Short mmCIF file of C-alpha atoms in Angstrom, two decimals:
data_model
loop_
_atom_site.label_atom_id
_atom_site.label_comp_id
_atom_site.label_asym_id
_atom_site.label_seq_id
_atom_site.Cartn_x
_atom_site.Cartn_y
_atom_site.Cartn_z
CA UNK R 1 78.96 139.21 169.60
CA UNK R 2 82.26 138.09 168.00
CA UNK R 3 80.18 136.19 165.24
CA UNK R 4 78.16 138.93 164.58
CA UNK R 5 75.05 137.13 165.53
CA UNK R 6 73.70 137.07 169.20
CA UNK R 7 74.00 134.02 171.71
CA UNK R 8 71.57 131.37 170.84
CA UNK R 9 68.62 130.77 173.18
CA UNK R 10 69.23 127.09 172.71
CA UNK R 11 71.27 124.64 175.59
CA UNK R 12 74.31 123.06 174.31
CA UNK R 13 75.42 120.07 176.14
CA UNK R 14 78.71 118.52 175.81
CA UNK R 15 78.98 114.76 177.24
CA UNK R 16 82.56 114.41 177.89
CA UNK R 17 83.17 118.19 178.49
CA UNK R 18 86.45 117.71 179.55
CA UNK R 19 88.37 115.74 177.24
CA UNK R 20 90.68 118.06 174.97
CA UNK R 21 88.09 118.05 172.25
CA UNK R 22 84.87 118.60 173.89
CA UNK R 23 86.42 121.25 176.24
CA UNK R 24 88.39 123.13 173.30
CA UNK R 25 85.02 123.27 171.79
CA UNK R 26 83.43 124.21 175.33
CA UNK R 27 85.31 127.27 175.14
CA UNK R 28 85.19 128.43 171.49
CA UNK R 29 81.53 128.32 172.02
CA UNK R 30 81.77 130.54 175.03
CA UNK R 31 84.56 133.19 173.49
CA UNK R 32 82.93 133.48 170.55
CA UNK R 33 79.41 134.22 172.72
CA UNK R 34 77.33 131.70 171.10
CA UNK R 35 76.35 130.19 173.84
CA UNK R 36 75.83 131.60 176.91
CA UNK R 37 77.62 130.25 179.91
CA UNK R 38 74.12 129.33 181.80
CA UNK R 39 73.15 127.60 178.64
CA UNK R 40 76.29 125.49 178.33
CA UNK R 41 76.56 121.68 180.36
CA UNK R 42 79.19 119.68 180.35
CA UNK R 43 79.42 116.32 181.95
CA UNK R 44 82.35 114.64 182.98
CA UNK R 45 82.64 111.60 185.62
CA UNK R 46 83.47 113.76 188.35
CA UNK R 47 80.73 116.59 187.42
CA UNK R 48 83.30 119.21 187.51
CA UNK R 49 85.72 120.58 185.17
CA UNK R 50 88.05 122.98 183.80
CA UNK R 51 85.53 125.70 182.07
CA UNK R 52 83.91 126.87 185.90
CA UNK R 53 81.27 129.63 184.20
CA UNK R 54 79.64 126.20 182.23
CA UNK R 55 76.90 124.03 184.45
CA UNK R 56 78.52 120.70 185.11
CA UNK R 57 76.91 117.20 186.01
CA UNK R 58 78.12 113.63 186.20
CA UNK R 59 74.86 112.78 185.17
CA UNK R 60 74.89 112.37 181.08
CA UNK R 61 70.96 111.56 180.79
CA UNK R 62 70.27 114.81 183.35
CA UNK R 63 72.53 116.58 180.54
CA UNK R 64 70.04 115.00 177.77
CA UNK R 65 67.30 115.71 179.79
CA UNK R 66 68.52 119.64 180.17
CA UNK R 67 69.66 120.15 176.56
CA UNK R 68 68.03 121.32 173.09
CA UNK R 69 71.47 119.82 171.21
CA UNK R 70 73.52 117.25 172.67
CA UNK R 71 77.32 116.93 171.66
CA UNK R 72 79.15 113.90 171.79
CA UNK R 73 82.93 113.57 172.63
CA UNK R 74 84.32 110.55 174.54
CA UNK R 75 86.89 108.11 173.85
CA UNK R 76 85.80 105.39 171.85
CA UNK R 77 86.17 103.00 174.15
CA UNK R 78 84.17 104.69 176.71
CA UNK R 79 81.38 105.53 174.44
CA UNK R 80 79.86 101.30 175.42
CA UNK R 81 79.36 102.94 179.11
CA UNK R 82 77.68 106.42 177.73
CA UNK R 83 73.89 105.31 178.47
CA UNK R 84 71.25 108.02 177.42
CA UNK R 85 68.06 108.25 175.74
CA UNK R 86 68.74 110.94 173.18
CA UNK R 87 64.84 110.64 171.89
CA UNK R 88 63.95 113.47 169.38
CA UNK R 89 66.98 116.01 170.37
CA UNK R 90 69.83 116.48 168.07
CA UNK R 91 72.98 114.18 168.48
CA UNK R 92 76.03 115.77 167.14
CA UNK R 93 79.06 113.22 167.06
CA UNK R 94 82.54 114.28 167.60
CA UNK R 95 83.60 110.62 167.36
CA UNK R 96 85.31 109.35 164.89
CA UNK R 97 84.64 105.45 163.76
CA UNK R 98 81.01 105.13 165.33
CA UNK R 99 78.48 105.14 161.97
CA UNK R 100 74.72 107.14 162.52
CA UNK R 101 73.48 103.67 162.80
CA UNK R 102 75.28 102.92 165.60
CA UNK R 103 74.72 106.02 166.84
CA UNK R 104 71.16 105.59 166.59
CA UNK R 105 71.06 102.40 168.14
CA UNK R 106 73.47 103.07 171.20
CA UNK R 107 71.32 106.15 171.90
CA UNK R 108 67.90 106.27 170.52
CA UNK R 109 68.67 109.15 168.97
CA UNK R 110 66.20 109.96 165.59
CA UNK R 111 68.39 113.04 164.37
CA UNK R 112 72.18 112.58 163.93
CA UNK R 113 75.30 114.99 162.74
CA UNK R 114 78.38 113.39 162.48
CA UNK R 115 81.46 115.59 162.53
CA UNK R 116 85.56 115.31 162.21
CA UNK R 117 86.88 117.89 163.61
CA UNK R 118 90.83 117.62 164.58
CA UNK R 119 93.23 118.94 167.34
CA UNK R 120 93.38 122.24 165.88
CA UNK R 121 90.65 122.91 167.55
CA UNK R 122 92.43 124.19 170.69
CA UNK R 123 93.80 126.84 168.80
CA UNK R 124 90.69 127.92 167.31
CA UNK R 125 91.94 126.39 163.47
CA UNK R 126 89.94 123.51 162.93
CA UNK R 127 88.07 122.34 159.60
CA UNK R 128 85.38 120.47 160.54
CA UNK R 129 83.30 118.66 158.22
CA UNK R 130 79.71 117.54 159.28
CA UNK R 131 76.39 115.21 157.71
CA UNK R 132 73.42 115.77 158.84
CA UNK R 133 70.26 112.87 158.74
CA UNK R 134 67.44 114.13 156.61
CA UNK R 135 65.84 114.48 160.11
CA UNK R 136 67.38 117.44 161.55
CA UNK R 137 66.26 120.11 160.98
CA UNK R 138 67.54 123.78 158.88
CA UNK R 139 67.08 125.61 162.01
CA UNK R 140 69.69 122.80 163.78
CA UNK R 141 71.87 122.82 160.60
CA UNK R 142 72.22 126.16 160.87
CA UNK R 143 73.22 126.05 164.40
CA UNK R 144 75.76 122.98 163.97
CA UNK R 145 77.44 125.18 161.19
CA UNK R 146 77.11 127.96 163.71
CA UNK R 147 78.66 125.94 166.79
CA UNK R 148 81.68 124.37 164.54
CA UNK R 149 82.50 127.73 162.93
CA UNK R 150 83.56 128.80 166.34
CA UNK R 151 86.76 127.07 166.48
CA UNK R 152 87.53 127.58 162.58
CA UNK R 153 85.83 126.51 159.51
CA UNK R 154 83.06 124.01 158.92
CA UNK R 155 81.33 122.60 156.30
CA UNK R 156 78.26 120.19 155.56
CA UNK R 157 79.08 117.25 153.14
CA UNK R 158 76.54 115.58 151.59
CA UNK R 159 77.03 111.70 152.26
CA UNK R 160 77.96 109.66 155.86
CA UNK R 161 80.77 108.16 153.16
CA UNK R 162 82.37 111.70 152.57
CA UNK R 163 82.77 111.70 156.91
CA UNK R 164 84.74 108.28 156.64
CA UNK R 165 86.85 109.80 154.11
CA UNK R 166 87.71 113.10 156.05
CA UNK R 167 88.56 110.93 159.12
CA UNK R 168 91.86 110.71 157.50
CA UNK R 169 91.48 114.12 155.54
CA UNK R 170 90.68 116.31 158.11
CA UNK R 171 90.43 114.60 161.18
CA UNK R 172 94.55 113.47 161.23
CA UNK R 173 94.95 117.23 161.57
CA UNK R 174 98.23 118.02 163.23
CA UNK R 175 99.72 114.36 161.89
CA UNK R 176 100.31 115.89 158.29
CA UNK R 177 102.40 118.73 159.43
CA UNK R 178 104.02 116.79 162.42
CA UNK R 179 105.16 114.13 160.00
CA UNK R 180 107.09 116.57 157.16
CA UNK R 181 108.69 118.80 159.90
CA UNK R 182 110.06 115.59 161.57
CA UNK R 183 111.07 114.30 158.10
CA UNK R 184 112.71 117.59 157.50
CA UNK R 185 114.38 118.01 161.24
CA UNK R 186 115.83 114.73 160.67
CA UNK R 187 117.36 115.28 157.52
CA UNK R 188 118.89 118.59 158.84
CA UNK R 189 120.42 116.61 162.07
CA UNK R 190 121.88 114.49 159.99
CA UNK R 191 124.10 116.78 157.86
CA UNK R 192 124.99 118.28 161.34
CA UNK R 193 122.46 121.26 161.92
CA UNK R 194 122.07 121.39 165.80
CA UNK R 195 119.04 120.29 166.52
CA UNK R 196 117.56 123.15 168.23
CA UNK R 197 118.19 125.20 165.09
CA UNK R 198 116.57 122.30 162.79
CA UNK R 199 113.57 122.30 164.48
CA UNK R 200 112.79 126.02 164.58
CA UNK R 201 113.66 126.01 161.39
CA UNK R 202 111.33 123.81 160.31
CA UNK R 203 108.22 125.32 162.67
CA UNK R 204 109.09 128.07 160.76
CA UNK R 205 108.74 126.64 157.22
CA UNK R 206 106.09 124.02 158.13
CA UNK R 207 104.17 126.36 160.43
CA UNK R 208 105.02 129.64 159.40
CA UNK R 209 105.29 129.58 155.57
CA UNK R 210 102.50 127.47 155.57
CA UNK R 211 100.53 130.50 156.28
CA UNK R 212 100.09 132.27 152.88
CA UNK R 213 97.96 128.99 151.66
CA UNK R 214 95.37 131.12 153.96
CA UNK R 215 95.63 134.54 151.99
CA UNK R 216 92.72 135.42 149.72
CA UNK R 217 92.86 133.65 146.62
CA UNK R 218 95.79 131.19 147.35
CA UNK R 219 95.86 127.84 145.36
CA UNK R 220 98.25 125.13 146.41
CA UNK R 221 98.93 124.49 142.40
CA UNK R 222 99.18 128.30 141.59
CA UNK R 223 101.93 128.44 144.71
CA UNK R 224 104.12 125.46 143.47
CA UNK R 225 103.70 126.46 140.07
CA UNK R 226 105.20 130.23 141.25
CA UNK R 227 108.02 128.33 143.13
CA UNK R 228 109.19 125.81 140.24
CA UNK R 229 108.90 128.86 137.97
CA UNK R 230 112.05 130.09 139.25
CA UNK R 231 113.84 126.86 138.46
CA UNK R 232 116.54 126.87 141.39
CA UNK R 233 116.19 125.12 144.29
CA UNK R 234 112.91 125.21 145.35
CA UNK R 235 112.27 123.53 141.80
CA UNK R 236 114.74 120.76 142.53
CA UNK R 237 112.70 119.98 145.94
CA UNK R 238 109.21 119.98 144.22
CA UNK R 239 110.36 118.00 141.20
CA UNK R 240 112.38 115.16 143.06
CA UNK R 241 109.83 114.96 145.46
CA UNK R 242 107.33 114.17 143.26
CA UNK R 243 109.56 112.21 141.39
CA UNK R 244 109.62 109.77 144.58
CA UNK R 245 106.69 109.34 145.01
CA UNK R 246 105.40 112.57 147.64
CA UNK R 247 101.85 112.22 145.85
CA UNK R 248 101.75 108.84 145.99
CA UNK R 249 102.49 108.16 150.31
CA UNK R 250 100.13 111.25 150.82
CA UNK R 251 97.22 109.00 148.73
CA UNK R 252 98.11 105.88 150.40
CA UNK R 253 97.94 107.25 153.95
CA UNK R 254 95.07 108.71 153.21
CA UNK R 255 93.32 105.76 151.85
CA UNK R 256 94.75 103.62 154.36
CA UNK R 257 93.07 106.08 157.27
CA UNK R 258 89.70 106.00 155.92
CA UNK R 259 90.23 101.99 155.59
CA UNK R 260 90.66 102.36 159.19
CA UNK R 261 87.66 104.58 159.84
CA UNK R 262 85.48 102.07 157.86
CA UNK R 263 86.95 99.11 160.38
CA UNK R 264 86.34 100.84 163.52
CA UNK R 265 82.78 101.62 162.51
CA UNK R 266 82.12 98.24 161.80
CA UNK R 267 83.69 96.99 165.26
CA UNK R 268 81.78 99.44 167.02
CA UNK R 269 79.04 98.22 165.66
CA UNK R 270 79.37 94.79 166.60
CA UNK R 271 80.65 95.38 170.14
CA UNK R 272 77.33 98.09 171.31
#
């Protein structure tokens, strides 16, 4: 198997199997051959899907009821009409603003992972962070770790707080890159580069560059350092950038989106 490990004997089920994230995930499982297509259910509203080799149902407590692990990925405002007894069966959360508490409560689950994974995840280049409840178990960490690592890289954090932070670390995902290459194709419109040509220019740098922060060894810091080294114009760029404050609006929206993590866990809370 791609993973070098064979498909687990265990039944992964996926309630909301066909939403973008849950179905992205669906089929990194199934690529990778982690989980073998008899041993993967999905449940959706109508009980069918996209991903025909997986077992579907409309039925999320048949899916419980069918499952060793039990994924969770529906809207948030759906998740008030998601009724299942989860019991002593792991509860992996793809959700993001819905505390283990809450989880818990909503659906008497014992053992809880919460995860925030982003949209990369339909291209198989997500980082997706997870925390596990001292209740589950190594053998499930291992295969949470195993599941996420399908779709890109994963790692357990120690603390429920370290999830609320990476809701607006990792879990903004394509916002970071979307929001400089706009920045940068609007600045290029404006001194008159056609627009077609500004933005494959910048899918190129934002996209394309941003590739050899992947290489073996790569720091951020070593890579600017490199850069300004030359003092020309990528120098100029770094400095004034910085110089306006760069650092400063990355912090801020970052604090600002794990302020908002922290309020939709606590309205969550109060509305299940």
């Amino acid at each position: 198997m791609e993973d070098g490990q064979a498909p687990t004997d265990r039944r992964v089920g996926i309630i909301g199997g066909s939403g973008w994230l849950g179905a992205a995930f669906a089929r990194g499982f199934l690529a990778k051959g982690v989980v073998r297509p008899e041993n993967l259910i999905l449940s959706n509203r109508a009980g069918a899907g996209p991903i025909p080799e997986a077992v579907w149902t409309a039925d999320n407590q048949a899916l419980v009821e069918g499952c060793d692990i039990v994924l969770l990925s529906v809207r948030l405002e759906h998740l008030p009409h998601v009724a299942i007894a989860v019991g002593d069966k792991p509860l992996v959360s793809l959700m993001a603003g819905v505390d283990v508490a809450t989880l818990m409560r909503h659906t008497g689950a014992r053992k809880v992972v919460r995860t925030m994974p982003n949209a990369a995840a339909t291209i198989g280049q997500c980082y997706t962070p997870w925390y596990a409840t001292a209740e589950v178990s190594a053998d499930d960490r291992a295969l949470v770790q195993r599941l996420f690592a399908c779709c890109g890289a994963a790692d357990e954090v120690p603390s429920e707080d370290q999830i609320d932070y990476f809701c607006g670390f990792t879990g903004a995902g394509a916002g970071y890159p979307a929001l400089l290459a706009r920045a940068m194709i609007a600045h290029a419109e404006a001194r008159g580069i056609d627009p077609a040509v500004a933005r494959r220019a910048a899918t190129s740098v934002v996209a394309g560059a941003s590739r050899l922060l992947a290489a073996p060894g790569a720091a951020p810091g070593d890579i600017i350092e490199a850069l300004a080294g030359y003092r020309g114009t990528t120098a100029a760029l770094i400095e004034t950038a910085g110089a306006e404050g760069f650092d400063h609006a990355v912090a801020a929206g970052l604090a600002a989106a794990e302020a908002r993590a922290r309020e939709l866990s606590a309205l969550t809370a109060r509305a299940l």
